[in-house]
Coordinates of C-alpha atoms in Angstrom, one line a residue:
M1 CA -1.6 20.9 20.8
P2 CA -1.3 19.2 17.4
T3 CA 1.7 20.0 15.2
T4 CA 1.3 20.6 11.5
F5 CA 4.1 20.3 9.0
L6 CA 3.7 20.3 5.2
A7 CA 0.0 19.5 5.5
S8 CA 0.6 16.6 7.8
K9 CA -0.8 16.9 11.4
L10 CA 0.7 15.0 14.3
K11 CA -1.6 14.8 17.3
K12 CA -0.6 13.5 20.7
H13 CA -3.0 11.2 22.6
P14 CA -2.5 9.7 26.0
D15 CA -1.4 6.4 24.6
K16 CA -0.2 7.2 21.1
Y17 CA 0.5 9.7 18.4
F18 CA -1.9 10.1 15.4
L19 CA -0.6 11.2 12.0
S20 CA -3.2 12.5 9.5
Q21 CA -3.8 14.9 6.6
H22 CA -7.4 16.0 7.3
A23 CA -7.0 19.5 6.0
Y24 CA -5.2 18.4 2.9
A25 CA -7.8 15.7 2.1
T26 CA -10.5 18.4 2.4
Y27 CA -8.6 20.6 0.0
I28 CA -8.5 17.9 -2.6
I29 CA -12.2 17.4 -2.3
Q30 CA -12.8 21.1 -2.8
Q31 CA -10.5 21.2 -5.8
S32 CA -12.5 18.4 -7.4
N33 CA -15.9 20.3 -6.9
L34 CA -17.2 17.2 -5.2
F35 CA -17.6 18.6 -1.7
H36 CA -21.3 17.6 -1.5
C37 CA -20.9 14.2 -3.1
K38 CA -22.1 11.0 -1.4
P39 CA -19.3 9.2 0.4
A40 CA -18.2 5.7 -0.9
A41 CA -17.1 2.8 1.3
N42 CA -14.4 1.6 -1.0
P43 CA -11.7 3.5 -3.0
S44 CA -11.8 1.0 -5.9
C45 CA -14.3 -1.2 -7.6
T46 CA -13.9 -4.8 -8.7
K47 CA -16.0 -4.3 -11.8
L48 CA -16.7 -1.2 -13.8
P49 CA -20.2 -0.3 -14.9
I50 CA -21.1 -1.1 -18.5
D51 CA -22.2 2.5 -19.2
I52 CA -19.8 5.0 -17.6
P53 CA -21.4 8.4 -17.2
I54 CA -19.4 11.4 -18.2
D55 CA -18.6 13.7 -15.3
S56 CA -18.3 17.3 -16.4
N57 CA -16.5 18.2 -13.1
L58 CA -13.5 16.0 -13.9
E59 CA -13.4 15.6 -17.6
D60 CA -10.6 18.1 -18.0
P61 CA -7.3 16.1 -18.3
S62 CA -5.3 18.8 -16.6
L63 CA -7.6 18.6 -13.5
Y64 CA -7.2 14.8 -13.6
R65 CA -3.4 15.2 -13.5
K66 CA -3.6 17.8 -10.8
L67 CA -5.8 15.8 -8.5
T68 CA -3.9 12.6 -9.1
G69 CA -0.6 14.3 -8.1
A70 CA -2.3 15.7 -5.0
L71 CA -3.6 12.2 -4.1
Q72 CA 0.0 10.8 -4.4
Y73 CA 1.0 13.2 -1.5
L74 CA -2.0 12.1 0.5
T75 CA -0.7 8.5 0.5
I76 CA 2.0 9.6 3.0
T77 CA -0.6 8.9 5.8
R78 CA -3.1 6.9 3.8
P79 CA -1.7 3.6 2.5
D80 CA -5.3 2.4 2.2
I81 CA -5.6 4.5 -1.1
A82 CA -2.1 3.6 -2.4
Y83 CA -3.3 1.0 -4.9
A84 CA -6.1 3.2 -6.3
V85 CA -3.7 6.2 -6.6
N86 CA -1.1 4.0 -8.3
N87 CA -3.6 2.8 -10.8
L88 CA -4.8 6.3 -11.6
S89 CA -1.2 7.5 -12.0
Q90 CA -0.5 5.1 -14.8
H91 CA -3.0 7.0 -17.0
M92 CA -2.2 10.6 -16.5
H93 CA -1.0 11.1 -20.1
D94 CA -4.4 10.1 -21.5
P95 CA -7.2 9.6 -18.9
Q96 CA -10.3 7.8 -20.3
P97 CA -13.9 7.9 -18.9
S98 CA -13.2 4.8 -16.9
H99 CA -10.2 6.4 -15.2
I100 CA -12.2 9.6 -14.4
H101 CA -14.9 7.3 -12.9
L102 CA -12.3 5.7 -10.7
L103 CA -10.9 9.1 -9.7
K104 CA -14.4 10.2 -8.7
R105 CA -15.0 7.1 -6.7
L106 CA -11.7 7.6 -4.9
I107 CA -12.5 11.1 -3.9
R108 CA -15.9 10.0 -2.7
Y109 CA -14.1 7.5 -0.5
I110 CA -11.8 10.2 0.9
K111 CA -14.9 12.3 1.5
G112 CA -16.1 9.8 4.1
T113 CA -12.7 9.2 5.6
T114 CA -11.0 12.6 5.9
H115 CA -10.3 12.0 9.6
F116 CA -8.5 8.7 9.0
G117 CA -4.8 8.5 9.6
L118 CA -1.9 6.5 10.9
P119 CA -1.5 5.8 14.6
I120 CA 2.0 5.6 16.1
T121 CA 1.9 3.5 19.2
K122 CA 4.4 2.4 21.9
S123 CA 5.3 -1.2 21.3
D124 CA 8.2 -3.6 20.8
L125 CA 10.7 -2.7 18.1
R126 CA 10.5 -5.9 16.1
L127 CA 10.2 -5.7 12.3
R128 CA 7.8 -7.8 10.3
T129 CA 6.9 -7.5 6.6
Y130 CA 4.1 -8.7 4.4
S131 CA 4.6 -9.2 0.6
D132 CA 2.2 -9.9 -2.1
A133 CA 1.8 -9.7 -5.9
D134 CA -1.1 -9.7 -8.3
W135 CA 0.1 -11.7 -11.4
A136 CA -0.5 -10.1 -14.8
S137 CA -2.9 -7.6 -13.4
D138 CA -2.4 -5.0 -16.2
P139 CA -4.8 -6.0 -19.0
V140 CA -2.7 -4.2 -21.6
T141 CA 0.9 -4.9 -20.7
R142 CA 0.2 -8.0 -18.6
K143 CA 2.7 -6.8 -16.0
S144 CA 2.2 -7.7 -12.4
T145 CA 1.7 -5.4 -9.4
S146 CA 3.9 -5.7 -6.3
G147 CA 2.9 -4.6 -2.8
Y148 CA 4.5 -4.8 0.6
C149 CA 4.1 -3.2 4.0
S150 CA 6.4 -3.3 7.1
F151 CA 5.5 -2.9 10.7
L152 CA 7.8 -1.9 13.6
G153 CA 6.0 -3.5 16.5
S154 CA 2.4 -2.5 15.9
T155 CA 3.1 0.6 13.9
L156 CA 3.1 0.7 10.1
V157 CA 6.4 2.3 9.0
S158 CA 6.8 1.4 5.3
W159 CA 4.7 0.4 2.3
A160 CA 4.9 0.4 -1.4
V161 CA 2.8 -0.3 -4.5
K162 CA 4.5 -0.7 -7.8
K163 CA 4.0 -2.2 -11.2
Q164 CA 6.8 -4.6 -12.0
T165 CA 9.2 -3.6 -14.7
T166 CA 9.1 -6.9 -16.6
V167 CA 6.4 -9.4 -17.5
S168 CA 6.4 -12.4 -15.2
R169 CA 5.8 -15.8 -16.8
S170 CA 4.1 -17.3 -13.7
S171 CA 2.5 -16.2 -10.4
T172 CA 5.5 -17.7 -8.7
E173 CA 7.9 -15.4 -10.5
S174 CA 5.7 -12.3 -9.8
E175 CA 5.6 -13.3 -6.1
Y176 CA 9.3 -13.9 -6.0
R177 CA 10.0 -10.4 -7.5
A178 CA 7.7 -8.9 -4.9
L179 CA 9.5 -10.8 -2.1
A180 CA 12.9 -9.5 -3.4
A181 CA 11.7 -5.9 -3.3
A182 CA 10.2 -6.4 0.2
A183 CA 13.4 -7.9 1.4
A184 CA 15.5 -5.0 0.1
D185 CA 13.2 -2.5 1.9
T186 CA 13.3 -4.6 5.1
I187 CA 17.1 -4.8 5.1
W188 CA 17.2 -1.0 4.6
L189 CA 14.9 -0.5 7.6
K190 CA 17.2 -2.7 9.8
R191 CA 20.2 -0.5 8.8
L192 CA 18.1 2.6 9.5
L193 CA 17.4 1.3 13.0
T194 CA 21.1 0.8 13.5
D195 CA 21.7 4.5 12.6
F196 CA 19.3 5.3 15.5
R197 CA 21.4 3.0 17.7
I198 CA 18.6 0.4 17.9
N199 CA 20.1 -3.0 17.4
H200 CA 17.7 -5.4 15.7
N201 CA 19.6 -8.6 16.0
Q202 CA 16.8 -11.0 15.4
H203 CA 15.6 -12.0 12.0
V204 CA 12.8 -10.1 10.3
E205 CA 9.7 -12.1 9.7
L206 CA 8.7 -11.8 6.0
Y207 CA 5.2 -13.2 5.2
C208 CA 4.2 -14.6 1.8
D209 CA 1.1 -16.5 0.7
N210 CA 2.7 -18.2 -2.3
T211 CA 4.1 -21.6 -1.3
S212 CA 6.0 -22.0 -4.6
A213 CA 7.8 -18.7 -4.1
I214 CA 8.8 -19.8 -0.6
A215 CA 10.0 -23.1 -1.9
L216 CA 12.0 -21.4 -4.6
T217 CA 13.6 -19.1 -2.0
N218 CA 14.6 -22.0 0.3
N219 CA 15.9 -24.2 -2.6
P220 CA 19.7 -23.8 -2.7
V221 CA 19.7 -25.0 -6.4
F222 CA 18.6 -22.4 -8.9
Q223 CA 16.4 -24.5 -11.2
A224 CA 16.7 -24.3 -15.0
R225 CA 13.1 -23.4 -15.3
T226 CA 13.6 -20.2 -13.2
K227 CA 16.8 -18.9 -14.9
H228 CA 14.7 -16.2 -16.6
I229 CA 14.4 -14.6 -13.2
K230 CA 17.1 -12.0 -12.7
I231 CA 20.1 -13.3 -10.9
G232 CA 20.1 -10.2 -8.8
H233 CA 17.1 -11.6 -6.9
R234 CA 19.4 -14.2 -5.5
F235 CA 20.2 -11.8 -2.6
L236 CA 16.8 -12.8 -1.2
R237 CA 18.2 -16.3 -0.4
E238 CA 21.5 -14.8 0.7
N239 CA 19.8 -12.7 3.3
L240 CA 17.8 -15.8 4.3
A241 CA 21.0 -17.8 4.7
N242 CA 22.6 -15.0 6.8
N243 CA 19.5 -15.1 9.1
Y244 CA 18.6 -11.5 8.4
I245 CA 15.1 -12.5 7.3
R246 CA 12.9 -15.4 8.0
L247 CA 10.4 -16.3 5.3
L248 CA 7.1 -17.6 6.6
P249 CA 3.9 -18.7 4.9
I250 CA 0.6 -17.0 5.6
K251 CA -3.0 -17.7 4.5
T252 CA -4.2 -15.5 1.7
V253 CA -7.1 -14.4 3.8
D254 CA -4.7 -13.0 6.4
Q255 CA -2.3 -11.4 3.8
I256 CA -2.4 -7.7 4.7
A257 CA -0.5 -6.7 1.6
D258 CA -3.4 -8.0 -0.5
L259 CA -4.9 -4.5 0.0
L260 CA -2.0 -3.0 -1.9
T261 CA -2.1 -5.1 -5.0
K262 CA -5.7 -5.3 -6.2
P263 CA -9.3 -4.0 -5.9
L264 CA -11.2 -5.8 -3.2
S265 CA -14.8 -6.2 -2.1
T266 CA -15.8 -3.7 0.6
P267 CA -16.0 -6.2 3.5
R268 CA -12.5 -7.5 2.8
F269 CA -11.1 -4.0 2.1
K270 CA -12.3 -2.8 5.5
L271 CA -11.0 -5.9 7.3
L272 CA -7.5 -5.4 5.8
R273 CA -7.6 -1.6 6.3
D274 CA -8.1 -2.3 10.0
K275 CA -5.2 -4.7 10.0
L276 CA -3.1 -2.1 8.3
T277 CA -4.0 0.1 11.3
I278 CA -5.6 2.9 9.2
T279 CA -8.2 4.3 11.6
P280 CA -10.2 7.5 12.2
D281 CA -9.0 9.8 14.9
S282 CA -10.6 8.6 18.1
F283 CA -11.1 12.2 19.3
V284 CA -13.3 13.2 16.3
C285 CA -17.0 13.5 17.1
G286 CA -16.5 13.0 20.8
G287 CA -14.5 9.8 20.3
L288 CA -17.2 8.1 18.1
L289 CA -15.5 6.0 15.4
E290 CA -16.9 5.3 11.9
N291 CA -19.9 3.0 11.9

């Protein structure tokens, strides 16, 4: 029998556990008065329409804030919507028609994926982390967006999407800041495993698709042109020197954390969603998965 706790349901399968929030996702759709809306295949859009229609169901700012807060809780089991929710959360004080349009699109996406969730499978206990950044992505403040996700074996255990606190002067700097945040989370996960008496003696593989950031991390000399990066980020190289982490390059096309930093085309979004292991419950509709 499935176990439900704080709107999260854990279902046991023969080969895995499945963590989801189907009932809570349905509740959000009902609160938005969009229960009969047409599902969308992508929670974000790469380009907004020129003429954005006014939606009378969502034009109330208080409803926008209520739904966005509820969606933040839904990201506990749905990291595939983490970027879209993070973007909406930055405009809760004054939502504009474009933000309401994006909120409606996100709810339409959830409408078609209410049975999606996070599988927990039996596998090895080796950590690996993917880190990415979208340089100067905010059109107003020109701050970058950091995103990273960590896997324990084949199970996704940690992820984050966050706007960086300062403006980065180059893509290398923004990627380096994202790497530092990812490394901090990775070291914390290693210590958490130790508390559970699981010794993770090998280094953690940390993947980045920016060769300049990797070179900067491996360079023992802190170049004058990069002194504007906070000295606190030096701990990234210290953990590298202590063999706690191992920094590896990865092709941009294979960078899973890309889904956490920017809106993507639908084919690429679905590809990375699968790699992020966000899938529908295989027991839904007699085991038929989403087309």
